[in-house]
Amino acid sequence: METAKKRMLTGNKAMAEAIAQEMENDKNVFVLGEDIGKYGGIFGSTQGLMEKFGPERVLDTPISETAFIGAAIGAAAEGMRPIAELMFVDFFGVCMDQIYNHMAKIPYMSGGNVRLPMVLMTSVGGGYSDAAQHSQTLYATFAHMPGMKVVAPSTPYDLKGMMTSAIRDDNPVVFMFHKSLQGLGWMDQLDYAVGHVPEESYTVPLDKANVMREGKDVTIVGIQMMTHYAMEAAERLAQDGIEAEVIDLRSLAPIDKDTIINSVKKTHRLVVVDEDYRSYGMTAEIAAIVSEEALYELESPIKRLAIPDVPIPYSHVLEDFVLPGPDKIVETVKQMMDEA
Amino acid sequence: MEFVARHPNLWSKKGGVAVTKFEEKQPSVSVDKLMWMYEQMVKIRYYEDQMVEAYTEGKSPVFNIGEGPVPGEMHLATGQEPAAAGMMVHLTKDDTVTAPHRPHHHAIAKGVDLKKMTAEIFGKESGLGKGKGGHMHLFDPEVKFSCGGIVAAGIPHAVGAAMANKMKGKDWVAVAFIGEGAANAGAFHESLNLAALWNLPLIIVVEDNSYGISVPKTASTSVESNDLRASAYGVAGAYVKDNDPVAMYKASEEAVNRARNGQGPTIIEIETFRFLGHFQGDPELYRDKEEVPGLRARDPIMKLRQQLLDAEHVNEPELEEIETRAKKEVDDAYQFARDSDYPKPEAALDDVFTS
Ligand SMILES: Cc1ncc(C[n+]2csc(CCOP(=O)(O)OP(=O)(O)O)c2C)c(N)n1
Ligand SMILES: [Mg+2]
């Protein structure tokens, strides 16, 4: 019997491959951003593209985010399919007007007559002492504002498939990739930053959550690193006879309510884990959805784990304290089960 | 040793009068001040060398950015000492300085508490920000110093400080240090227009180390040097070649005098050298292997040292005394940082609002 060896890729190689394949397919696709050319992207998302497609379609930009993200919008309106990289999501502050007042609203304000088929990709996440201006995820900040699809894949397979979908989508897509899940040589080496990725082109939908692990006792919803921490927690809980169902949200907007509600109907308990600020965030949104649509399915109050409404501190002692992790998830679930 | 002064306001007029007056002065160079600069430059260099060591601890054989006593990104200023020393020699603790993500040289020359600064970089409770800020976010209000991790963001803060100085009727100035890459951000252009419009005591020092991370200046900037942009805003401009400490001294003296005398803003661009990677751990595949040795051969510290000796301003033992003193101060600061305690984890919840 022949066992086909599965091809394994890091998160960033999976992304770069999706971009390369779409650039091959469609000459309107091009990439622009800081250090995306020769450097291949600070987080490796554009590695190899400069060599393959040259500086006409892979453009290193000055540190002028308003200008180049605005230019991506203008080019998209002309029928191009730009992919702009905002190096760290934290830098959105210098260019948010282009993003939320223009990229997100022009299609609507034009009554659907102007299409903006563009991708804004950006790195998110902390946990490596990069402090308050380089460690945020800002998931909810973007997801809060209508007019953008906002996705945040957690596995190399999804990074490729969702990037392909994002490029082909006729709407602006904010594509968030987590630094720790890129498989970078200079970061923590995490098993889940490497995974099976088929060579051929494929798509993963931009509006479906993914049940990563089935269970009957509690539903844990996470995204990116928090999904992986939830999986770690679930393994540990299983040793104590607690079967957690883990949902990887993947898409913040639009949000896949059905997958969450169906799971809660089965487990009757919900924990939501987020690497973003707690108030007005993803945990609150999911708690609200479940309260509205499945309140009487719950056997205990919903629990939320998120950053306790402080900027991300530098010192690792402080950062560890504010970031949710497997320990906190295990503890929270156990408490919940005890209370029941 | 000379710097190029560009005439501002050749065509900028307000009521038919040039907005700023430019006077070609020949400032005399004070030996004491040059000695002070030398000491600062030596201190900065040694500080950064020690930081390379401290940063590497816990990160080998496998480099992991999150490990060791100094985790996170680390942008060092080795080779860029003249910009900081040549400007700060003319400032007092009442003048404001804002710095970018590569801030150690500015902080040291501005007189930031070295122990507390180092403790901050080690994430300790005794640090400037109790371990909350880290190397890119150092704040020392005692000497009016701040820095930050968002490119060009410090420029408007310096505009505001300059505005406050003017409102208070003081002759204090505000200096924003940036890299050449930051001169393409909107904040640079908006700030210059505002500062010129309101005739504020603002100086922008552009440190041209040839790169914004991997992107060379030629691929990011539409003009040869940013002092050329001065005329677009009706301010004065000066260009310092070859990372020259004495030329930086002179250009800065003129700019500071101009600002103190109510004659408005100046842009100084200095050609400087980045001896190290953009950040520690940068593979630097984008630059020629020969480049750094070539730059190191033009080391500004060695140059100033030789100039001081040649002019017989000092002798070898006197210089060595300065070097020893500078190094001791740095060693003491690192020792203080290492000996300090980490903050209590719950302290993360404090200081969101000041009390
Ligand atoms: C608004 C913003 N965009 C991008 C970055 C990422 N970034 C950090 S440093 C840097 C290059 C800065 O180049 P330069 O201004 O020349 O300073 P240098 O690093 O050379 O000292 C970039 C692009 C950032 N911190 N902030
Ligand atoms: Mg630079």
XYZ file of C-alpha atoms and ligand atoms in Angstrom:
722
model
C 0.000 0.000 0.000
C 1.240 3.406 -0.879
C 0.952 6.225 1.594
C 1.002 9.557 -0.171
C 3.291 11.880 1.717
C 1.447 15.024 2.672
C 3.138 18.225 1.694
C 3.752 20.400 4.772
C 4.096 24.171 4.619
C 4.475 27.014 7.074
C 1.692 29.577 7.325
C 3.606 32.246 5.445
C 4.611 29.921 2.591
C 0.991 28.870 2.252
C -0.068 32.519 1.920
C 2.686 33.354 -0.535
C 1.741 30.344 -2.632
C -1.885 31.438 -2.832
C -0.824 34.912 -3.929
C 1.593 33.518 -6.512
C -1.039 31.216 -7.983
C -3.564 34.027 -8.263
C -0.940 36.300 -9.822
C -0.326 33.578 -12.415
C -4.051 33.293 -13.080
C -4.942 36.939 -13.255
C -2.635 39.658 -14.477
C -4.667 42.255 -12.569
C -3.467 40.919 -9.246
C -0.516 42.810 -7.794
C 1.012 43.346 -4.363
C 2.233 46.493 -2.649
C 3.513 47.350 0.801
C 6.581 47.971 2.901
C 9.441 45.474 2.599
C 7.340 43.038 0.590
C 9.780 42.875 -2.334
C 13.342 41.771 -1.812
C 12.708 41.120 1.881
C 9.657 39.011 1.058
C 7.539 40.631 3.747
C 8.687 41.037 7.330
C 6.547 37.995 8.159
C 7.301 36.173 4.926
C 3.865 36.479 3.327
C 5.246 37.623 0.001
C 8.384 35.512 -0.145
C 9.478 34.581 -3.651
C 7.021 36.926 -5.369
C 9.579 39.547 -6.378
C 11.760 36.888 -8.004
C 8.775 35.452 -9.858
C 6.849 38.538 -10.905
C 9.308 41.416 -10.712
C 9.023 44.950 -9.415
C 6.154 45.892 -11.750
C 3.723 43.715 -9.849
C 5.460 43.481 -6.484
C 5.958 47.009 -5.248
C 7.978 48.070 -2.244
C 6.425 51.278 -1.005
C 7.682 54.177 1.077
C 6.353 54.407 4.639
C 3.237 56.106 3.312
C 0.313 53.926 4.326
C -2.390 56.448 3.525
C -0.998 56.866 0.032
C -0.457 53.235 -0.882
C -3.602 51.822 0.709
C -5.555 54.677 -0.829
C -3.857 53.884 -4.128
C -4.918 50.260 -3.812
C -8.499 51.479 -3.470
C -8.149 53.671 -6.537
C -6.605 50.864 -8.563
C -9.277 48.407 -7.431
C -11.972 50.809 -8.611
C -10.289 50.636 -12.022
C -10.590 46.867 -12.103
C -7.206 45.860 -10.737
C -7.042 43.379 -7.851
C -4.482 44.827 -5.456
C -3.196 43.139 -2.341
C -1.845 45.756 0.054
C 0.117 44.775 3.128
C -0.129 46.843 6.290
C 2.928 45.500 8.092
C 1.420 45.447 11.605
C -2.292 45.963 12.192
C -1.292 48.449 14.896
C -0.286 50.891 12.148
C -3.903 51.177 11.005
C -3.992 54.449 12.908
C -2.121 56.309 10.201
C -4.379 55.127 7.363
C -7.739 54.204 8.848
C -9.567 56.916 6.951
C -8.757 55.198 3.680
C -9.781 51.867 5.136
C -13.074 52.512 6.850
C -14.330 55.706 5.220
C -13.396 54.694 1.700
C -12.512 51.053 1.172
C -15.417 49.947 3.341
C -18.012 52.494 2.233
C -17.510 53.262 -1.447
C -19.223 50.073 -2.652
C -22.248 50.881 -0.485
C -22.357 54.614 -1.138
C -22.217 53.932 -4.851
C -25.268 51.708 -4.527
C -23.152 48.759 -5.466
C -21.968 50.386 -8.666
C -18.323 50.563 -7.651
C -16.519 47.340 -6.825
C -13.348 47.226 -4.786
C -11.857 43.769 -5.304
C -8.892 44.220 -3.002
C -7.213 42.508 -0.094
C -5.706 44.358 2.833
C -3.470 41.862 4.563
C -1.958 42.595 7.927
C -0.147 40.881 10.759
C -1.670 40.635 14.208
C -0.875 39.303 17.643
C 1.481 39.454 20.561
C 3.079 37.162 23.086
C 6.700 37.992 22.260
C 7.207 41.282 24.150
C 6.688 43.672 21.273
C 4.636 45.943 23.528
C 1.637 48.184 23.096
C 2.127 49.423 19.535
C 3.102 46.130 17.869
C 1.108 43.388 19.586
C -2.570 44.050 19.079
C -5.018 42.001 17.050
C -7.746 44.645 16.746
C -10.084 41.964 15.412
C -13.166 43.760 16.679
C -12.083 47.209 15.567
C -12.246 46.076 11.959
C -15.140 43.652 12.324
C -17.237 46.360 13.952
C -17.346 48.471 10.833
C -19.605 47.377 8.006
C -18.333 47.030 4.474
C -15.282 44.855 4.954
C -15.023 41.108 5.118
C -12.648 40.377 7.978
C -10.965 36.995 8.205
C -8.289 35.593 10.489
C -7.261 32.039 9.527
C -5.538 29.759 12.013
C -3.930 27.012 9.941
C -1.646 26.928 6.900
C -4.416 25.128 4.971
C -6.879 27.930 5.676
C -4.295 30.660 5.132
C -3.875 29.458 1.579
C -7.501 28.659 0.847
C -8.871 31.818 2.376
C -6.245 33.996 0.711
C -7.282 32.552 -2.642
C -10.931 33.278 -1.829
C -10.055 36.774 -0.631
C -8.242 37.638 -3.855
C -11.110 36.303 -5.967
C -13.765 38.079 -3.910
C -15.136 41.248 -5.459
C -15.335 42.934 -2.060
C -12.614 44.380 0.115
C -11.276 41.706 2.434
C -9.171 42.429 5.492
C -6.962 39.375 5.808
C -5.348 39.103 9.228
C -2.514 36.658 9.707
C -1.071 35.894 13.118
C 2.673 36.439 13.445
C 3.118 33.352 15.603
C 1.355 31.164 13.030
C 3.590 32.129 10.111
C 6.257 29.558 10.954
C 8.960 32.193 11.191
C 12.438 30.984 12.090
C 12.913 33.811 14.579
C 9.800 33.220 16.630
C 8.584 30.459 18.892
C 8.559 27.225 16.901
C 4.960 26.076 17.118
C 3.766 22.794 15.643
C 0.577 24.359 14.412
C 2.414 26.947 12.343
C 3.201 24.109 9.941
C 0.559 21.998 8.274
C -0.650 20.139 5.250
C -1.217 22.376 2.243
C -2.141 20.959 -1.171
C -0.094 22.262 -4.045
C -2.990 22.912 -6.356
C -5.140 25.972 -5.962
C -8.249 25.645 -3.766
C -10.602 27.902 -1.875
C -11.913 27.985 1.677
C -15.060 30.071 2.214
C -14.814 33.446 3.916
C -17.959 33.020 6.012
C -17.727 29.627 7.695
C -16.409 28.718 11.117
C -14.632 25.407 11.485
C -15.305 22.782 14.134
C -11.752 21.712 14.974
C -12.695 19.178 17.634
C -16.017 17.676 18.539
C -17.210 17.406 22.117
C -20.381 17.269 24.160
C -19.678 19.137 27.408
C -18.661 22.657 26.502
C -18.143 24.777 23.397
C -14.957 26.836 23.215
C -14.852 29.423 20.450
C -11.453 30.845 19.581
C -9.630 32.469 16.736
C -6.013 32.097 15.558
C -3.726 31.575 18.594
C -6.726 31.267 20.883
C -8.063 28.410 18.760
C -4.808 26.551 19.212
C -4.780 27.286 22.931
C -8.353 26.015 23.106
C -7.245 22.808 21.396
C -4.443 22.388 23.926
C -6.892 23.025 26.745
C -9.356 20.531 25.262
C -6.719 17.792 25.252
C -6.008 18.436 28.917
C -9.679 18.610 29.816
C -10.227 15.272 28.066
C -7.871 13.670 30.571
C -10.326 14.762 33.252
C -13.241 13.390 31.308
C -14.467 16.736 29.971
C -15.133 16.736 26.238
C -14.818 20.210 24.782
C -15.944 21.159 21.308
C -13.547 23.678 19.768
C -14.682 26.098 17.098
C -12.212 28.097 15.074
C -14.126 31.220 14.150
C -11.881 32.055 11.140
C -14.233 34.738 9.823
C -15.096 37.700 12.012
C -17.258 39.352 9.397
C -19.483 37.907 8.240
C -19.774 35.760 11.344
C -21.027 32.171 11.109
C -23.743 32.176 13.753
C -25.140 28.765 12.828
C -22.031 26.781 13.640
C -21.809 28.409 17.062
C -25.479 28.036 17.908
C -25.623 24.427 16.746
C -22.689 23.632 18.958
C -24.184 25.366 21.990
C -27.398 23.423 21.443
C -25.327 20.292 21.808
C -23.003 21.256 24.701
C -25.124 23.834 26.581
C -22.028 25.657 27.745
C -19.962 28.364 26.075
C -16.522 29.839 26.604
C -15.235 32.447 24.157
C -11.517 33.180 24.009
C -10.081 36.224 22.308
C -6.657 37.856 21.926
C -8.311 41.263 21.656
C -9.581 43.708 24.249
C -12.495 42.436 26.252
C -15.022 45.248 26.148
C -17.164 45.620 23.032
C -15.212 42.806 21.407
C -15.582 39.423 19.729
C -16.351 37.690 23.017
C -19.167 40.139 23.659
C -20.531 39.714 20.142
C -20.678 35.941 20.386
C -22.143 36.078 23.868
C -24.817 38.422 22.537
C -25.619 36.194 19.571
C -26.018 33.163 21.813
C -28.093 35.125 24.333
C -30.378 36.302 21.581
C -30.734 33.046 19.764
C -30.040 30.224 22.190
C -30.307 31.584 25.723
C -32.463 28.753 27.018
C -29.990 26.189 25.737
C -27.413 27.392 28.265
C -26.875 25.496 31.491
C -24.437 28.008 32.915
C -23.468 31.623 32.281
C -21.241 32.299 29.290
C -17.568 32.877 30.123
C -15.329 35.267 28.287
C -11.526 35.301 28.221
C -9.837 38.286 26.628
C -7.342 41.067 27.292
C -8.623 42.929 30.341
C -8.963 46.339 28.679
C -5.364 47.447 29.050
C -2.822 48.180 26.303
C -0.453 45.227 25.800
C 2.393 45.670 28.282
C 6.034 45.022 27.368
C 7.471 43.037 30.264
C 6.748 39.354 29.696
C 5.548 39.008 33.274
C 2.845 41.570 32.561
C 2.026 40.362 29.060
C 1.603 36.771 30.252
C -0.843 38.057 32.813
C -3.104 39.763 30.282
C -3.012 37.222 27.444
C -5.370 34.261 27.649
C -3.654 30.867 27.432
C -4.375 27.157 27.822
C -4.126 27.301 31.636
C -6.770 29.973 31.922
C -9.054 28.113 29.526
C -8.728 24.858 31.459
C -9.338 26.648 34.732
C -12.372 28.479 33.390
C -13.975 25.355 31.946
C -13.392 23.376 35.115
C -14.917 26.103 37.219
C -17.892 26.145 34.920
C -18.362 22.397 35.138
C -18.042 22.487 38.947
C -20.633 25.200 39.234
C -23.103 23.204 37.191
C 33.626 69.362 8.320
C 31.373 71.877 6.654
C 27.693 71.419 6.224
C 25.652 72.626 3.317
C 23.125 75.287 4.230
C 20.274 75.675 1.855
C 18.659 79.021 1.534
C 15.101 78.851 2.683
C 12.250 80.893 1.353
C 13.687 81.876 -1.916
C 10.174 82.275 -3.087
C 8.041 81.852 0.014
C 6.555 85.177 0.919
C 4.178 86.555 3.466
C 3.143 90.119 2.757
C 6.131 90.386 0.483
C 8.595 89.486 3.248
C 10.481 86.216 3.542
C 9.007 84.212 6.407
C 12.283 83.204 7.930
C 15.520 85.042 7.725
C 18.590 83.013 7.119
C 21.910 84.293 8.290
C 25.155 82.722 7.324
C 26.911 82.607 10.657
C 30.205 80.956 11.389
C 29.682 79.555 14.838
C 32.845 78.828 16.701
C 33.218 75.329 17.932
C 33.735 74.954 21.652
C 36.306 72.361 22.657
C 34.466 71.586 25.866
C 31.378 70.874 23.890
C 33.244 68.610 21.498
C 34.590 66.715 24.482
C 31.082 66.379 25.821
C 29.984 65.014 22.454
C 32.835 62.556 22.410
C 31.853 61.250 25.817
C 28.221 60.852 24.761
C 29.192 59.059 21.581
C 31.442 56.655 23.421
C 28.718 56.038 25.973
C 26.138 55.379 23.262
C 28.417 53.023 21.378
C 29.290 51.052 24.486
C 25.657 51.001 25.569
C 24.565 49.530 22.249
C 27.429 47.019 22.267
C 26.309 45.831 25.685
C 22.741 45.658 24.404
C 23.794 43.370 21.557
C 25.156 41.016 24.216
C 22.176 41.261 26.537
C 19.738 40.832 23.675
C 21.531 37.731 22.434
C 21.325 36.075 25.861
C 18.741 33.309 25.835
C 18.423 33.523 22.071
C 21.040 31.023 21.042
C 21.598 28.487 19.631
C 18.028 29.020 18.451
C 17.021 32.623 17.923
C 13.598 33.302 19.390
C 12.577 36.930 19.587
C 10.478 36.342 22.694
C 13.277 34.807 24.794
C 16.050 36.110 27.035
C 16.322 39.003 29.476
C 15.601 41.489 26.680
C 12.846 40.125 24.424
C 10.931 41.818 21.601
C 12.232 43.944 18.747
C 15.544 45.716 19.231
C 16.654 48.607 17.007
C 20.156 49.817 17.813
C 21.849 53.053 16.834
C 25.464 51.926 16.507
C 27.067 54.250 13.953
C 24.399 56.934 14.283
C 25.886 58.679 17.315
C 26.760 62.049 15.693
C 23.132 63.027 15.054
C 22.220 62.724 18.716
C 25.401 64.136 20.218
C 25.746 67.002 17.733
C 22.228 68.237 18.368
C 21.905 67.536 22.087
C 25.091 69.443 22.886
C 23.081 72.605 22.229
C 20.024 71.627 24.242
C 19.163 71.854 27.895
C 16.784 69.801 29.932
C 14.065 72.341 29.154
C 14.169 71.556 25.446
C 11.965 68.744 24.227
C 13.113 65.745 22.200
C 10.954 63.154 20.492
C 12.619 60.072 19.058
C 11.526 57.125 16.908
C 11.776 53.351 17.313
C 15.593 53.595 17.354
C 15.879 55.837 20.399
C 18.834 54.907 22.618
C 21.324 57.413 21.243
C 18.863 60.262 21.593
C 17.833 59.198 25.075
C 21.400 58.906 26.301
C 22.521 62.245 24.867
C 19.386 63.957 26.200
C 20.318 62.798 29.674
C 17.565 60.263 30.260
C 18.136 58.400 33.532
C 20.322 55.584 32.231
C 19.536 53.179 35.034
C 15.791 53.544 34.726
C 16.011 53.393 30.947
C 17.974 50.168 31.043
C 15.661 48.688 33.648
C 12.743 49.515 31.360
C 14.391 47.677 28.493
C 14.855 44.690 30.814
C 11.136 44.865 31.680
C 11.727 45.696 35.323
C 9.601 47.480 37.853
C 12.270 50.115 38.416
C 12.142 51.070 34.736
C 10.981 54.403 33.359
C 7.556 52.911 32.617
C 7.549 50.174 35.290
C 8.164 47.619 32.532
C 5.120 48.564 30.528
C 6.817 50.402 27.679
C 10.016 48.655 26.646
C 12.784 49.792 24.336
C 10.590 51.589 21.787
C 8.508 53.386 24.384
C 10.745 55.305 26.760
C 9.359 58.341 28.544
C 11.401 60.556 30.814
C 9.465 63.759 31.512
C 12.299 64.968 33.780
C 14.366 65.721 30.691
C 11.434 66.059 28.276
C 12.225 62.930 26.311
C 9.857 60.524 24.615
C 9.909 58.023 21.780
C 7.564 55.599 20.082
C 7.136 52.684 17.710
C 4.961 54.300 15.059
C 7.050 55.831 12.303
C 6.834 59.667 12.146
C 4.408 59.880 15.069
C 6.811 61.855 17.247
C 6.961 64.798 14.842
C 3.542 66.275 15.668
C 4.302 65.826 19.365
C 7.374 67.992 18.905
C 5.209 70.530 17.085
C 2.949 70.569 20.125
C 5.858 70.996 22.502
C 7.154 73.863 20.386
C 3.704 75.395 20.475
C 3.540 75.069 24.258
C 6.962 76.704 24.594
C 5.831 79.608 22.495
C 2.567 79.966 24.431
C 4.506 79.980 27.690
C 6.822 82.648 26.342
C 9.922 80.499 26.763
C 12.813 80.196 24.350
C 12.827 76.420 24.662
C 12.935 74.427 21.440
C 11.570 71.060 20.354
C 13.508 68.573 18.266
C 12.000 65.589 16.473
C 14.441 62.907 15.388
C 13.322 60.614 12.583
C 14.804 58.224 10.047
C 14.873 59.113 6.366
C 12.071 56.624 5.789
C 9.749 58.604 8.047
C 10.071 61.682 5.850
C 7.601 60.059 3.458
C 4.839 59.788 6.020
C 2.017 62.288 6.008
C 2.818 63.360 9.559
C 6.159 64.775 8.419
C 4.592 66.999 5.788
C 1.599 68.109 7.819
C 3.834 68.948 10.767
C 6.248 71.018 8.719
C 3.493 73.066 7.213
C 1.947 73.670 10.618
C 5.235 74.541 12.293
C 6.144 76.919 9.479
C 2.695 78.481 9.440
C 2.828 79.146 13.149
C 6.533 79.940 13.131
C 7.331 77.422 15.841
C 10.701 76.601 17.406
C 10.822 73.145 15.819
C 13.766 71.254 14.406
C 13.455 67.993 12.551
C 16.600 65.915 12.357
C 16.410 63.322 9.590
C 18.924 60.554 10.118
C 19.588 59.112 6.705
C 21.031 55.679 7.319
C 20.178 54.699 3.737
C 17.415 52.251 4.616
C 13.906 51.976 5.954
C 14.237 48.344 7.044
C 15.186 46.839 3.647
C 14.002 49.598 1.348
C 16.849 51.849 0.190
C 16.304 55.598 0.225
C 16.524 55.737 -3.558
C 13.470 53.460 -3.748
C 11.437 55.421 -1.214
C 12.229 59.096 -1.583
C 11.546 61.392 -4.533
C 14.298 63.867 -3.682
C 17.962 63.333 -3.031
C 17.828 64.609 0.516
C 15.080 65.847 2.769
C 16.559 69.259 3.485
C 15.574 70.012 -0.123
C 11.994 69.719 1.014
C 12.521 72.673 3.366
C 11.791 75.170 0.630
C 8.404 73.579 -0.001
C 7.372 74.611 3.493
C 9.254 77.862 3.766
C 11.643 76.662 6.433
C 15.411 76.428 6.643
C 17.296 73.315 5.623
C 20.774 71.971 6.227
C 22.581 68.885 5.058
C 25.357 67.170 6.991
C 27.585 64.898 4.964
C 29.600 61.872 5.954
C 28.165 61.423 9.448
C 30.446 64.203 10.573
C 30.134 65.089 14.267
C 31.544 68.603 13.952
C 29.408 69.471 10.946
C 26.387 68.195 12.846
C 27.385 70.377 15.769
C 27.485 73.429 13.526
C 24.286 72.755 11.650
C 22.482 72.086 14.916
C 23.824 75.198 16.594
C 22.481 77.310 13.809
C 19.098 75.604 13.828
C 18.760 75.857 17.599
C 19.695 79.537 17.552
C 17.187 80.152 14.817
C 14.446 78.408 16.782
C 15.308 80.138 20.049
C 15.273 83.504 18.334
C 11.785 83.007 16.976
C 12.972 82.501 13.409
C 11.104 79.274 12.865
C 11.730 75.650 11.963
C 14.670 73.873 10.356
C 15.123 70.486 8.747
C 18.562 68.998 9.144
C 19.369 65.857 7.254
C 22.473 63.973 8.260
C 24.030 61.207 6.242
C 24.609 58.551 8.861
C 25.559 54.892 9.054
C 23.600 51.871 10.214
C 26.327 49.452 11.273
C 23.854 46.793 12.424
C 20.666 45.283 11.028
C 17.375 47.148 11.070
C 16.640 45.112 14.159
C 18.764 42.556 15.913
C 18.237 39.279 14.073
C 17.769 40.974 10.690
C 19.348 38.645 8.109
C 20.201 41.736 5.981
C 20.037 39.815 2.724
C 19.128 43.074 1.032
C 22.513 44.699 1.467
C 25.919 44.033 0.080
C 28.264 42.191 2.421
C 30.958 44.794 1.735
C 28.804 47.690 2.803
C 29.137 47.546 6.577
C 32.924 47.057 6.696
C 33.171 50.073 4.402
C 31.014 52.130 6.758
C 32.859 50.945 9.837
C 36.087 52.164 8.284
C 34.536 55.643 8.469
C 33.606 55.339 12.142
C 32.545 58.797 13.384
C 33.814 58.138 16.909
C 37.300 57.313 15.715
C 37.141 60.351 13.469
C 36.265 62.755 16.267
C 38.821 61.152 18.533
C 41.535 61.682 15.977
C 40.419 65.255 15.346
C 40.605 66.044 19.053
C 44.067 64.551 19.298
C 45.325 66.203 16.105
C 44.165 69.601 17.253
C 45.961 68.899 20.517
C 42.804 69.644 22.430
C 43.372 66.581 24.552
C 45.884 63.860 25.048
C 45.478 60.111 25.000
C 45.203 59.580 28.790
C 42.515 62.260 29.026
C 40.489 60.529 26.354
C 40.924 57.218 28.085
C 39.642 58.749 31.280
C 36.525 59.906 29.468
C 36.062 56.448 27.954
C 36.430 54.728 31.300
C 33.930 57.061 32.921
C 31.388 56.559 30.147
C 31.707 52.791 30.290
C 31.358 52.697 34.038
C 28.127 54.631 33.839
C 26.793 52.126 31.328
C 27.976 49.111 33.307
C 26.302 50.489 36.423
C 23.052 50.976 34.523
C 23.044 47.382 33.247
C 23.853 46.110 36.710
C 20.985 48.119 38.150
C 18.626 46.711 35.514
C 19.680 43.136 36.123
C 19.437 43.507 39.903
C 15.954 45.012 39.751
C 12.781 43.014 40.254
C 10.138 42.204 37.717
C 6.815 43.902 38.295
C 4.006 41.975 39.933
C 1.813 40.455 37.215
C -1.318 42.242 38.466
C 0.463 45.565 37.959
C -0.513 45.109 34.319
C -3.925 46.436 35.292
C -2.620 49.712 36.709
C -1.898 52.993 34.938
C -4.541 52.812 32.202
C -5.695 56.041 33.728
C -3.370 58.206 35.780
C -4.393 58.969 39.301
C 3.396 53.912 10.548
C 4.405 52.822 10.552
N 4.624 52.142 9.405
C 5.533 51.164 9.379
C 6.246 50.837 10.483
C 7.247 49.695 10.458
N 8.608 50.215 10.491
C 9.268 50.338 11.653
S 10.762 51.029 11.442
C 10.535 51.151 9.787
C 11.595 51.743 8.934
C 11.925 53.094 9.369
O 12.907 53.611 8.561
P 13.585 54.968 8.931
O 12.559 55.989 9.214
O 14.557 55.261 7.862
O 14.306 54.679 10.310
P 15.485 53.632 10.605
O 14.858 52.354 10.989
O 16.314 53.522 9.394
O 16.212 54.221 11.764
C 9.298 50.649 9.415
C 8.793 50.592 8.035
C 5.972 51.549 11.673
N 6.605 51.261 12.819
N 5.061 52.538 11.671
Mg 16.535 54.779 7.739
